[in-house]
C-alpha cells in the first residue's frame, strides 16, 4: 500500500482481488480448486517477496518481483459483479493511466525516488517523456559512468515512436494514443 513501490498504489484495481477471491471461491460448478491455485500462487509470491532484502526490485516503479503473480490476481476480478464491477472498471482505468504515465516517462525509476507516480507525473507536466538516459546496451546508469566499457553518447537512449517521427514531449505519445483509440473502437464494435 506504500507510495514507495507499493503494488496497490501503482495499480489500485488490484485491491479488488480480495473480494474477487471470495466470490471466486463461492462459485458453483467446482471453481474452488482453481481459486485455491490462484490464491496459493499469490500468497507464495508475496511470502517469497517478503524474504528478499531488496523486495522492491531496484530501479523500477513497483515491486517487480510480484509480476509473476499478477495473472493469478487478475483472475479473481472476473467474478466481481454489480457495484464492485463498476468500481473495478473505474480503478482499472486509473491503474492504466498511472502505468501509462510511469512508462511514458521512465519505467526504470531511480531507487532513491520515494514516489514513482508523483515523480512521473511531475515530469509529464513539465513535458518530459522518455527521460531514461541509460541505453539498452549500456552497462551502468549515468552515475556509474566510466566503471565499465566506454559507451558512445547518443542523442536518445530511450525514445518512443512519436519521437522517431519528430514529435517532442507529451505530443510524442500521440501515435500510441491513436492506436489505442482505434483498438478501443474496434473492441466496442465487437
Short mmCIF file of N, CA and C in Angstrom, two decimals:
data_model
loop_
_atom_site.label_atom_id
_atom_site.label_comp_id
_atom_site.label_asym_id
_atom_site.label_seq_id
_atom_site.Cartn_x
_atom_site.Cartn_y
_atom_site.Cartn_z
N UNK A 1 0.82 -1.20 0.00
CA UNK A 1 0.00 0.00 0.00
C UNK A 1 0.87 1.27 0.00
N UNK A 2 2.16 1.13 0.09
CA UNK A 2 3.07 2.25 0.19
C UNK A 2 3.23 2.97 -1.14
N UNK A 3 3.43 4.27 -1.07
CA UNK A 3 3.70 5.03 -2.30
C UNK A 3 5.10 4.73 -2.83
N UNK A 4 5.93 4.10 -2.01
CA UNK A 4 7.28 3.73 -2.44
C UNK A 4 7.26 2.30 -2.94
N UNK A 5 6.96 2.11 -4.22
CA UNK A 5 6.94 0.81 -4.89
C UNK A 5 5.81 -0.11 -4.45
N UNK A 6 4.74 0.46 -3.91
CA UNK A 6 3.61 -0.37 -3.47
C UNK A 6 2.81 -0.89 -4.65
N UNK A 7 2.44 -2.15 -4.60
CA UNK A 7 1.68 -2.78 -5.68
C UNK A 7 0.32 -2.13 -5.85
N UNK A 8 -0.39 -1.91 -4.76
CA UNK A 8 -1.74 -1.36 -4.85
C UNK A 8 -1.73 0.14 -5.10
N UNK A 9 -0.64 0.81 -4.77
CA UNK A 9 -0.53 2.25 -5.02
C UNK A 9 -0.42 2.51 -6.53
N UNK A 10 0.34 1.68 -7.22
CA UNK A 10 0.52 1.86 -8.66
C UNK A 10 -0.57 1.22 -9.50
N UNK A 11 -1.26 0.23 -8.93
CA UNK A 11 -2.35 -0.46 -9.63
C UNK A 11 -3.51 -0.67 -8.66
N UNK A 12 -4.26 0.39 -8.38
CA UNK A 12 -5.31 0.29 -7.36
C UNK A 12 -6.39 -0.73 -7.66
N UNK A 13 -6.56 -1.13 -8.90
CA UNK A 13 -7.60 -2.12 -9.23
C UNK A 13 -7.32 -3.45 -8.54
N UNK A 14 -6.07 -3.72 -8.23
CA UNK A 14 -5.72 -5.00 -7.60
C UNK A 14 -6.24 -5.13 -6.17
N UNK A 15 -6.65 -4.03 -5.55
CA UNK A 15 -7.25 -4.10 -4.21
C UNK A 15 -8.53 -4.94 -4.26
N UNK A 16 -9.21 -4.89 -5.39
CA UNK A 16 -10.47 -5.63 -5.53
C UNK A 16 -10.26 -7.13 -5.71
N UNK A 17 -9.02 -7.58 -5.73
CA UNK A 17 -8.77 -9.02 -5.81
C UNK A 17 -9.25 -9.73 -4.55
N UNK A 18 -9.20 -9.05 -3.42
CA UNK A 18 -9.63 -9.69 -2.17
C UNK A 18 -11.10 -10.09 -2.24
N UNK A 19 -12.04 -9.17 -2.51
CA UNK A 19 -13.43 -9.63 -2.66
C UNK A 19 -13.60 -10.55 -3.87
N UNK A 20 -12.78 -10.34 -4.91
CA UNK A 20 -12.85 -11.20 -6.08
C UNK A 20 -12.54 -12.65 -5.74
N UNK A 21 -11.55 -12.86 -4.88
CA UNK A 21 -11.21 -14.23 -4.48
C UNK A 21 -12.33 -14.85 -3.64
N UNK A 22 -13.00 -14.03 -2.83
CA UNK A 22 -14.13 -14.55 -2.04
C UNK A 22 -15.22 -15.05 -2.98
N UNK A 23 -15.57 -14.25 -3.99
CA UNK A 23 -16.59 -14.68 -4.96
C UNK A 23 -16.11 -15.87 -5.79
N UNK A 24 -14.82 -15.86 -6.11
CA UNK A 24 -14.23 -16.96 -6.88
C UNK A 24 -14.40 -18.28 -6.13
N UNK A 25 -14.15 -18.28 -4.84
CA UNK A 25 -14.27 -19.50 -4.03
C UNK A 25 -15.71 -19.95 -3.89
N UNK A 26 -16.66 -19.04 -3.96
CA UNK A 26 -18.08 -19.37 -3.76
C UNK A 26 -18.78 -19.80 -5.05
N UNK A 27 -18.08 -19.80 -6.17
CA UNK A 27 -18.70 -20.16 -7.45
C UNK A 27 -19.17 -21.60 -7.45
N UNK A 28 -20.28 -21.79 -8.13
CA UNK A 28 -20.76 -23.16 -8.33
C UNK A 28 -19.93 -23.81 -9.44
N UNK A 29 -20.23 -25.04 -9.73
CA UNK A 29 -19.58 -25.78 -10.82
C UNK A 29 -18.09 -26.03 -10.55
N UNK A 30 -17.72 -26.23 -9.29
CA UNK A 30 -16.37 -26.69 -8.97
C UNK A 30 -15.24 -25.73 -9.23
N UNK A 31 -15.41 -24.46 -8.91
CA UNK A 31 -14.34 -23.47 -9.12
C UNK A 31 -13.36 -23.39 -7.96
N UNK A 32 -13.63 -24.05 -6.87
CA UNK A 32 -12.78 -23.95 -5.69
C UNK A 32 -11.34 -24.38 -5.96
N UNK A 33 -11.08 -25.47 -6.68
CA UNK A 33 -9.67 -25.84 -6.93
C UNK A 33 -8.90 -24.76 -7.69
N UNK A 34 -9.54 -24.16 -8.71
CA UNK A 34 -8.87 -23.09 -9.46
C UNK A 34 -8.62 -21.88 -8.57
N UNK A 35 -9.60 -21.57 -7.73
CA UNK A 35 -9.44 -20.43 -6.82
C UNK A 35 -8.29 -20.67 -5.86
N UNK A 36 -8.19 -21.88 -5.33
CA UNK A 36 -7.13 -22.19 -4.39
C UNK A 36 -5.75 -22.15 -5.06
N UNK A 37 -5.67 -22.57 -6.31
CA UNK A 37 -4.40 -22.48 -7.05
C UNK A 37 -4.00 -21.01 -7.20
N UNK A 38 -4.94 -20.16 -7.59
CA UNK A 38 -4.65 -18.73 -7.76
C UNK A 38 -4.25 -18.09 -6.43
N UNK A 39 -5.01 -18.37 -5.39
CA UNK A 39 -4.70 -17.81 -4.06
C UNK A 39 -3.33 -18.31 -3.60
N UNK A 40 -3.07 -19.60 -3.80
CA UNK A 40 -1.77 -20.16 -3.41
C UNK A 40 -0.61 -19.51 -4.13
N UNK A 41 -0.77 -19.25 -5.43
CA UNK A 41 0.30 -18.60 -6.20
C UNK A 41 0.55 -17.18 -5.70
N UNK A 42 -0.52 -16.45 -5.42
CA UNK A 42 -0.38 -15.07 -4.93
C UNK A 42 0.30 -15.08 -3.56
N UNK A 43 -0.16 -15.92 -2.66
CA UNK A 43 0.44 -15.99 -1.32
C UNK A 43 1.90 -16.40 -1.42
N UNK A 44 2.20 -17.38 -2.27
CA UNK A 44 3.58 -17.83 -2.44
C UNK A 44 4.48 -16.67 -2.86
N UNK A 45 4.07 -15.91 -3.88
CA UNK A 45 4.92 -14.81 -4.34
C UNK A 45 5.04 -13.69 -3.32
N UNK A 46 3.97 -13.42 -2.58
CA UNK A 46 4.06 -12.39 -1.53
C UNK A 46 5.03 -12.83 -0.43
N UNK A 47 4.94 -14.09 -0.01
CA UNK A 47 5.84 -14.60 1.03
C UNK A 47 7.27 -14.62 0.51
N UNK A 48 7.46 -15.10 -0.71
CA UNK A 48 8.79 -15.11 -1.30
C UNK A 48 9.37 -13.70 -1.38
N UNK A 49 8.55 -12.76 -1.79
CA UNK A 49 9.00 -11.37 -1.93
C UNK A 49 9.38 -10.76 -0.58
N UNK A 50 8.66 -11.11 0.47
CA UNK A 50 8.98 -10.55 1.78
C UNK A 50 10.29 -11.10 2.33
N UNK A 51 10.78 -12.19 1.76
CA UNK A 51 12.03 -12.76 2.25
C UNK A 51 13.25 -12.09 1.63
N UNK A 52 13.05 -11.24 0.64
CA UNK A 52 14.17 -10.54 0.00
C UNK A 52 14.55 -9.29 0.78
N UNK A 53 15.82 -8.96 0.75
CA UNK A 53 16.27 -7.69 1.33
C UNK A 53 15.79 -6.55 0.43
N UNK A 54 16.00 -6.66 -0.85
CA UNK A 54 15.58 -5.64 -1.81
C UNK A 54 14.29 -6.08 -2.50
N UNK A 55 13.22 -6.17 -1.72
CA UNK A 55 11.94 -6.66 -2.22
C UNK A 55 11.39 -5.85 -3.38
N UNK A 56 11.74 -4.57 -3.45
CA UNK A 56 11.15 -3.69 -4.47
C UNK A 56 11.73 -3.94 -5.85
N UNK A 57 12.90 -4.53 -5.96
CA UNK A 57 13.45 -4.87 -7.26
C UNK A 57 14.36 -3.82 -7.86
N UNK A 58 14.83 -2.87 -7.08
CA UNK A 58 15.79 -1.88 -7.60
C UNK A 58 15.14 -0.77 -8.40
N UNK A 59 15.74 -0.46 -9.53
CA UNK A 59 15.29 0.65 -10.37
C UNK A 59 14.02 0.25 -11.11
N UNK A 60 12.88 0.45 -10.49
CA UNK A 60 11.60 0.13 -11.11
C UNK A 60 10.52 0.98 -10.45
N UNK A 61 9.33 0.94 -11.01
CA UNK A 61 8.25 1.78 -10.48
C UNK A 61 7.35 1.05 -9.51
N UNK A 62 7.55 -0.24 -9.35
CA UNK A 62 6.73 -1.03 -8.44
C UNK A 62 7.49 -2.28 -8.02
N UNK A 63 6.85 -3.13 -7.26
CA UNK A 63 7.52 -4.35 -6.80
C UNK A 63 7.62 -5.38 -7.93
N UNK A 64 8.67 -5.30 -8.71
CA UNK A 64 8.76 -6.10 -9.93
C UNK A 64 8.82 -7.60 -9.68
N UNK A 65 9.22 -8.01 -8.50
CA UNK A 65 9.26 -9.45 -8.22
C UNK A 65 7.87 -10.03 -8.02
N UNK A 66 6.86 -9.19 -7.93
CA UNK A 66 5.48 -9.69 -7.80
C UNK A 66 4.79 -9.82 -9.16
N UNK A 67 5.45 -9.44 -10.22
CA UNK A 67 4.84 -9.51 -11.54
C UNK A 67 4.31 -10.91 -11.88
N UNK A 68 5.04 -12.00 -11.55
CA UNK A 68 4.50 -13.32 -11.90
C UNK A 68 3.15 -13.66 -11.25
N UNK A 69 2.81 -13.02 -10.15
CA UNK A 69 1.53 -13.36 -9.51
C UNK A 69 0.37 -12.49 -10.04
N UNK A 70 0.64 -11.50 -10.86
CA UNK A 70 -0.43 -10.62 -11.34
C UNK A 70 -1.52 -11.37 -12.13
N UNK A 71 -1.19 -12.29 -13.04
CA UNK A 71 -2.28 -13.01 -13.72
C UNK A 71 -3.19 -13.76 -12.76
N UNK A 72 -2.63 -14.31 -11.70
CA UNK A 72 -3.44 -15.03 -10.72
C UNK A 72 -4.35 -14.07 -9.95
N UNK A 73 -3.87 -12.86 -9.70
CA UNK A 73 -4.68 -11.86 -9.01
C UNK A 73 -5.82 -11.39 -9.91
N UNK A 74 -5.49 -11.17 -11.17
CA UNK A 74 -6.49 -10.65 -12.12
C UNK A 74 -7.60 -11.67 -12.36
N UNK A 75 -7.31 -12.96 -12.26
CA UNK A 75 -8.36 -13.99 -12.41
C UNK A 75 -9.52 -13.72 -11.47
N UNK A 76 -9.22 -13.26 -10.27
CA UNK A 76 -10.27 -13.03 -9.27
C UNK A 76 -11.19 -11.88 -9.67
N UNK A 77 -10.70 -10.94 -10.45
CA UNK A 77 -11.52 -9.78 -10.84
C UNK A 77 -12.70 -10.19 -11.73
N UNK A 78 -12.55 -11.29 -12.43
CA UNK A 78 -13.60 -11.77 -13.33
C UNK A 78 -14.91 -12.05 -12.59
N UNK A 79 -14.83 -12.39 -11.32
CA UNK A 79 -16.01 -12.82 -10.58
C UNK A 79 -16.72 -11.68 -9.86
N UNK A 80 -16.28 -10.45 -10.04
CA UNK A 80 -16.94 -9.30 -9.41
C UNK A 80 -18.20 -8.95 -10.19
N UNK A 81 -19.21 -8.47 -9.48
CA UNK A 81 -20.44 -8.06 -10.15
C UNK A 81 -21.01 -6.82 -9.47
N UNK A 82 -22.01 -6.23 -10.11
CA UNK A 82 -22.71 -5.07 -9.55
C UNK A 82 -21.81 -3.88 -9.30
N UNK A 83 -21.91 -3.31 -8.11
CA UNK A 83 -21.14 -2.11 -7.76
C UNK A 83 -19.64 -2.38 -7.78
N UNK A 84 -19.26 -3.58 -7.38
CA UNK A 84 -17.84 -3.91 -7.40
C UNK A 84 -17.29 -3.96 -8.83
N UNK A 85 -18.11 -4.41 -9.78
CA UNK A 85 -17.67 -4.42 -11.17
C UNK A 85 -17.49 -3.00 -11.69
N UNK A 86 -18.40 -2.11 -11.33
CA UNK A 86 -18.26 -0.71 -11.75
C UNK A 86 -17.02 -0.09 -11.10
N UNK A 87 -16.79 -0.39 -9.83
CA UNK A 87 -15.58 0.10 -9.15
C UNK A 87 -14.34 -0.46 -9.83
N UNK A 88 -14.41 -1.72 -10.25
CA UNK A 88 -13.27 -2.34 -10.94
C UNK A 88 -12.97 -1.61 -12.24
N UNK A 89 -13.99 -1.24 -12.99
CA UNK A 89 -13.78 -0.55 -14.26
C UNK A 89 -13.12 0.80 -14.02
N UNK A 90 -13.59 1.53 -13.02
CA UNK A 90 -13.01 2.83 -12.70
C UNK A 90 -11.57 2.67 -12.23
N UNK A 91 -11.33 1.74 -11.31
CA UNK A 91 -9.98 1.53 -10.79
C UNK A 91 -9.04 0.97 -11.86
N UNK A 92 -9.57 0.18 -12.78
CA UNK A 92 -8.75 -0.32 -13.89
C UNK A 92 -8.32 0.84 -14.79
N UNK A 93 -9.24 1.77 -15.05
CA UNK A 93 -8.89 2.94 -15.86
C UNK A 93 -7.82 3.78 -15.16
N UNK A 94 -7.97 3.97 -13.85
CA UNK A 94 -6.97 4.72 -13.08
C UNK A 94 -5.63 3.99 -13.13
N UNK A 95 -5.64 2.68 -12.96
CA UNK A 95 -4.41 1.89 -13.00
C UNK A 95 -3.71 2.00 -14.35
N UNK A 96 -4.48 1.90 -15.42
CA UNK A 96 -3.90 2.00 -16.77
C UNK A 96 -3.29 3.39 -16.96
N UNK A 97 -3.99 4.42 -16.53
CA UNK A 97 -3.46 5.79 -16.66
C UNK A 97 -2.16 5.97 -15.86
N UNK A 98 -2.14 5.48 -14.63
CA UNK A 98 -0.93 5.58 -13.81
C UNK A 98 0.24 4.86 -14.47
N UNK A 99 0.01 3.65 -14.94
CA UNK A 99 1.09 2.89 -15.56
C UNK A 99 1.51 3.50 -16.89
N UNK A 100 0.57 4.10 -17.60
CA UNK A 100 0.89 4.79 -18.85
C UNK A 100 1.84 5.95 -18.59
N UNK A 101 1.52 6.75 -17.59
CA UNK A 101 2.36 7.91 -17.25
C UNK A 101 3.76 7.44 -16.84
N UNK A 102 3.82 6.45 -15.97
CA UNK A 102 5.11 5.95 -15.50
C UNK A 102 5.94 5.39 -16.66
N UNK A 103 5.31 4.62 -17.53
CA UNK A 103 6.02 4.03 -18.65
C UNK A 103 6.45 5.08 -19.66
N UNK A 104 5.62 6.08 -19.90
CA UNK A 104 5.95 7.13 -20.86
C UNK A 104 7.13 7.96 -20.38
N UNK A 105 7.25 8.16 -19.09
CA UNK A 105 8.33 8.99 -18.55
C UNK A 105 9.59 8.17 -18.35
N UNK A 106 9.50 7.14 -17.49
CA UNK A 106 10.69 6.34 -17.20
C UNK A 106 10.30 5.14 -16.34
N UNK A 107 10.12 3.96 -16.94
CA UNK A 107 9.75 2.80 -16.12
C UNK A 107 10.86 2.36 -15.18
N UNK A 108 12.09 2.76 -15.46
CA UNK A 108 13.23 2.44 -14.58
C UNK A 108 13.44 3.57 -13.59
N UNK A 109 12.47 3.76 -12.72
CA UNK A 109 12.53 4.85 -11.75
C UNK A 109 13.72 4.65 -10.82
N UNK A 110 14.56 5.68 -10.67
CA UNK A 110 15.72 5.55 -9.79
C UNK A 110 15.33 5.12 -8.38
N UNK A 111 16.18 4.32 -7.79
CA UNK A 111 15.91 3.73 -6.48
C UNK A 111 15.63 4.77 -5.41
N UNK A 112 16.30 5.92 -5.47
CA UNK A 112 16.15 6.93 -4.43
C UNK A 112 14.85 7.74 -4.54
N UNK A 113 14.10 7.57 -5.63
CA UNK A 113 12.82 8.27 -5.78
C UNK A 113 11.80 7.60 -4.88
N UNK A 114 11.20 8.37 -3.97
CA UNK A 114 10.29 7.79 -2.98
C UNK A 114 8.89 7.53 -3.51
N UNK A 115 8.47 8.25 -4.54
CA UNK A 115 7.13 8.08 -5.08
C UNK A 115 7.20 8.09 -6.61
N UNK A 116 7.32 6.93 -7.25
CA UNK A 116 7.45 6.87 -8.71
C UNK A 116 6.29 7.52 -9.46
N UNK A 117 5.09 7.42 -8.92
CA UNK A 117 3.93 8.01 -9.60
C UNK A 117 4.04 9.52 -9.61
N UNK A 118 4.33 10.11 -8.47
CA UNK A 118 4.49 11.57 -8.38
C UNK A 118 5.66 12.04 -9.24
N UNK A 119 6.75 11.32 -9.19
CA UNK A 119 7.94 11.62 -9.99
C UNK A 119 7.59 11.66 -11.47
N UNK A 120 6.85 10.65 -11.93
CA UNK A 120 6.48 10.58 -13.34
C UNK A 120 5.48 11.67 -13.72
N UNK A 121 4.49 11.92 -12.85
CA UNK A 121 3.52 12.99 -13.14
C UNK A 121 4.20 14.35 -13.23
N UNK A 122 5.15 14.62 -12.34
CA UNK A 122 5.88 15.90 -12.39
C UNK A 122 6.62 16.05 -13.71
N UNK A 123 7.27 14.99 -14.16
CA UNK A 123 7.99 15.06 -15.43
C UNK A 123 7.03 15.22 -16.60
N UNK A 124 5.90 14.53 -16.56
CA UNK A 124 4.92 14.64 -17.65
C UNK A 124 4.36 16.06 -17.72
N UNK A 125 4.06 16.65 -16.56
CA UNK A 125 3.56 18.04 -16.52
C UNK A 125 4.60 19.01 -17.08
N UNK A 126 5.88 18.68 -16.89
CA UNK A 126 6.96 19.51 -17.42
C UNK A 126 7.26 19.18 -18.89
N UNK A 127 6.39 18.37 -19.51
CA UNK A 127 6.52 17.99 -20.92
C UNK A 127 7.77 17.15 -21.18
N UNK A 128 8.15 16.33 -20.21
CA UNK A 128 9.33 15.47 -20.35
C UNK A 128 8.89 14.01 -20.37
N UNK A 129 9.14 13.34 -21.49
CA UNK A 129 8.88 11.91 -21.59
C UNK A 129 10.16 11.23 -22.07
N UNK A 130 10.22 9.93 -21.94
CA UNK A 130 11.39 9.15 -22.34
C UNK A 130 12.67 9.73 -21.76
N UNK A 131 12.68 9.93 -20.44
CA UNK A 131 13.83 10.60 -19.83
C UNK A 131 14.95 9.65 -19.43
N UNK A 132 14.75 8.36 -19.63
CA UNK A 132 15.78 7.40 -19.27
C UNK A 132 17.01 7.65 -20.12
N UNK A 133 18.13 7.93 -19.50
CA UNK A 133 19.34 8.18 -20.27
C UNK A 133 20.31 7.01 -20.21
N UNK A 134 19.81 5.86 -19.85
CA UNK A 134 20.61 4.65 -19.90
C UNK A 134 20.10 3.82 -21.07
N UNK A 135 20.92 3.68 -22.08
CA UNK A 135 20.52 2.93 -23.26
C UNK A 135 20.42 1.45 -23.00
N UNK A 136 19.83 0.75 -23.93
CA UNK A 136 19.62 -0.68 -23.80
C UNK A 136 20.94 -1.44 -23.68
N UNK A 137 21.98 -0.95 -24.36
CA UNK A 137 23.25 -1.65 -24.36
C UNK A 137 24.24 -1.10 -23.35
N UNK A 138 23.84 -0.11 -22.56
CA UNK A 138 24.73 0.45 -21.55
C UNK A 138 24.85 -0.50 -20.37
N UNK A 139 26.04 -0.51 -19.78
CA UNK A 139 26.28 -1.41 -18.67
C UNK A 139 25.87 -0.79 -17.33
N UNK A 140 26.02 0.52 -17.17
CA UNK A 140 25.78 1.16 -15.89
C UNK A 140 24.90 2.38 -16.07
N UNK A 141 24.13 2.74 -15.04
CA UNK A 141 23.40 4.00 -15.06
C UNK A 141 24.38 5.17 -15.09
N UNK A 142 23.91 6.39 -15.40
CA UNK A 142 24.80 7.54 -15.56
C UNK A 142 25.71 7.83 -14.37
N UNK A 143 25.24 7.61 -13.14
CA UNK A 143 26.09 7.96 -12.00
C UNK A 143 27.28 7.02 -11.86
N UNK A 144 27.26 5.89 -12.59
CA UNK A 144 28.38 4.96 -12.56
C UNK A 144 29.15 4.97 -13.87
N UNK A 145 28.98 6.02 -14.64
CA UNK A 145 29.64 6.16 -15.93
C UNK A 145 31.14 5.99 -15.77
N UNK A 146 31.73 5.25 -16.64
CA UNK A 146 33.17 5.07 -16.60
C UNK A 146 33.61 3.84 -15.85
N UNK A 147 32.69 3.14 -15.20
CA UNK A 147 33.05 1.95 -14.44
C UNK A 147 33.14 0.71 -15.32
N UNK A 148 32.67 0.79 -16.53
CA UNK A 148 32.69 -0.37 -17.42
C UNK A 148 33.27 0.04 -18.76
N UNK A 149 32.82 -0.62 -19.77
CA UNK A 149 33.27 -0.32 -21.11
C UNK A 149 32.77 1.07 -21.50
N UNK A 150 33.61 1.91 -22.12
CA UNK A 150 33.13 3.23 -22.55
C UNK A 150 31.95 3.09 -23.50
N UNK A 151 30.95 3.90 -23.27
CA UNK A 151 29.74 3.83 -24.07
C UNK A 151 29.64 5.06 -24.97
N UNK A 152 29.19 4.88 -26.20
CA UNK A 152 29.03 6.05 -27.08
C UNK A 152 27.88 6.92 -26.58
N UNK A 153 28.01 8.21 -26.79
CA UNK A 153 26.94 9.15 -26.42
C UNK A 153 25.96 9.24 -27.58
N UNK A 154 24.69 9.04 -27.29
CA UNK A 154 23.64 9.12 -28.31
C UNK A 154 22.70 10.25 -27.94
N UNK A 155 21.98 10.73 -28.95
CA UNK A 155 21.02 11.78 -28.70
C UNK A 155 19.93 11.28 -27.75
N UNK A 156 19.46 10.06 -28.00
CA UNK A 156 18.46 9.44 -27.13
C UNK A 156 18.95 8.08 -26.71
N UNK A 157 18.72 7.76 -25.49
CA UNK A 157 18.96 6.38 -25.06
C UNK A 157 17.63 5.64 -25.03
N UNK A 158 16.56 6.35 -24.76
CA UNK A 158 15.22 5.75 -24.84
C UNK A 158 14.35 6.71 -25.64
N UNK A 159 13.42 6.17 -26.35
CA UNK A 159 12.55 7.00 -27.19
C UNK A 159 11.29 6.23 -27.49
N UNK A 160 10.32 6.94 -28.05
CA UNK A 160 9.09 6.29 -28.49
C UNK A 160 8.87 6.60 -29.96
N UNK A 161 7.87 5.99 -30.55
CA UNK A 161 7.63 6.14 -31.98
C UNK A 161 7.38 7.61 -32.35
N UNK A 162 6.64 8.32 -31.51
CA UNK A 162 6.39 9.74 -31.78
C UNK A 162 7.67 10.55 -31.89
N UNK A 163 8.62 10.26 -31.03
CA UNK A 163 9.90 10.98 -31.10
C UNK A 163 10.67 10.62 -32.37
N UNK A 164 10.52 9.38 -32.82
CA UNK A 164 11.19 8.97 -34.06
C UNK A 164 10.65 9.72 -35.27
N UNK A 165 9.38 10.11 -35.23
CA UNK A 165 8.81 10.84 -36.38
C UNK A 165 8.86 12.35 -36.19
N UNK A 166 9.52 12.81 -35.12
CA UNK A 166 9.76 14.23 -34.95
C UNK A 166 8.92 14.94 -33.90
N UNK A 167 8.00 14.24 -33.26
CA UNK A 167 7.20 14.87 -32.21
C UNK A 167 8.01 14.94 -30.92
N UNK A 168 7.77 15.96 -30.10
CA UNK A 168 8.54 16.12 -28.87
C UNK A 168 7.61 16.21 -27.66
N UNK A 169 8.13 15.82 -26.52
CA UNK A 169 7.39 15.93 -25.27
C UNK A 169 6.14 15.07 -25.26
N UNK A 170 5.10 15.59 -24.64
CA UNK A 170 3.85 14.84 -24.49
C UNK A 170 3.24 14.53 -25.86
N UNK A 171 3.45 15.41 -26.85
CA UNK A 171 2.92 15.14 -28.20
C UNK A 171 3.47 13.86 -28.80
N UNK A 172 4.64 13.43 -28.36
CA UNK A 172 5.23 12.20 -28.89
C UNK A 172 4.42 10.96 -28.52
N UNK A 173 3.50 11.12 -27.58
CA UNK A 173 2.65 9.99 -27.17
C UNK A 173 1.42 9.83 -28.07
N UNK A 174 1.18 10.79 -28.96
CA UNK A 174 0.00 10.75 -29.82
C UNK A 174 -0.11 9.48 -30.66
N UNK A 175 0.95 8.99 -31.32
CA UNK A 175 0.79 7.75 -32.10
C UNK A 175 0.26 6.59 -31.27
N UNK A 176 0.73 6.44 -30.07
CA UNK A 176 0.24 5.37 -29.19
C UNK A 176 -1.22 5.59 -28.85
N UNK A 177 -1.59 6.81 -28.54
CA UNK A 177 -2.98 7.11 -28.19
C UNK A 177 -3.91 6.88 -29.38
N UNK A 178 -3.44 7.17 -30.59
CA UNK A 178 -4.24 6.91 -31.80
C UNK A 178 -4.46 5.41 -31.97
N UNK A 179 -3.40 4.64 -31.80
CA UNK A 179 -3.54 3.17 -31.91
C UNK A 179 -4.51 2.66 -30.86
N UNK A 180 -4.39 3.15 -29.64
CA UNK A 180 -5.32 2.74 -28.58
C UNK A 180 -6.76 3.11 -28.93
N UNK A 181 -6.96 4.31 -29.49
CA UNK A 181 -8.31 4.75 -29.84
C UNK A 181 -8.92 3.82 -30.89
N UNK A 182 -8.15 3.48 -31.93
CA UNK A 182 -8.67 2.57 -32.96
C UNK A 182 -8.94 1.19 -32.39
N UNK A 183 -8.03 0.69 -31.55
CA UNK A 183 -8.22 -0.63 -30.94
C UNK A 183 -9.43 -0.62 -30.02
N UNK A 184 -9.58 0.43 -29.22
CA UNK A 184 -10.73 0.55 -28.33
C UNK A 184 -12.04 0.61 -29.10
N UNK A 185 -12.03 1.36 -30.18
CA UNK A 185 -13.24 1.47 -31.01
C UNK A 185 -13.62 0.11 -31.59
N UNK A 186 -12.61 -0.62 -32.02
CA UNK A 186 -12.87 -1.94 -32.59
C UNK A 186 -13.42 -2.90 -31.52
N UNK A 187 -12.85 -2.83 -30.33
CA UNK A 187 -13.34 -3.68 -29.24
C UNK A 187 -14.79 -3.38 -28.89
N UNK A 188 -15.14 -2.09 -28.89
CA UNK A 188 -16.51 -1.70 -28.55
C UNK A 188 -17.47 -2.17 -29.64
N UNK A 189 -17.05 -2.13 -30.90
CA UNK A 189 -17.91 -2.57 -32.00
C UNK A 189 -18.23 -4.06 -31.92
N UNK A 190 -17.26 -4.85 -31.46
CA UNK A 190 -17.47 -6.31 -31.45
C UNK A 190 -18.22 -6.77 -30.28
#
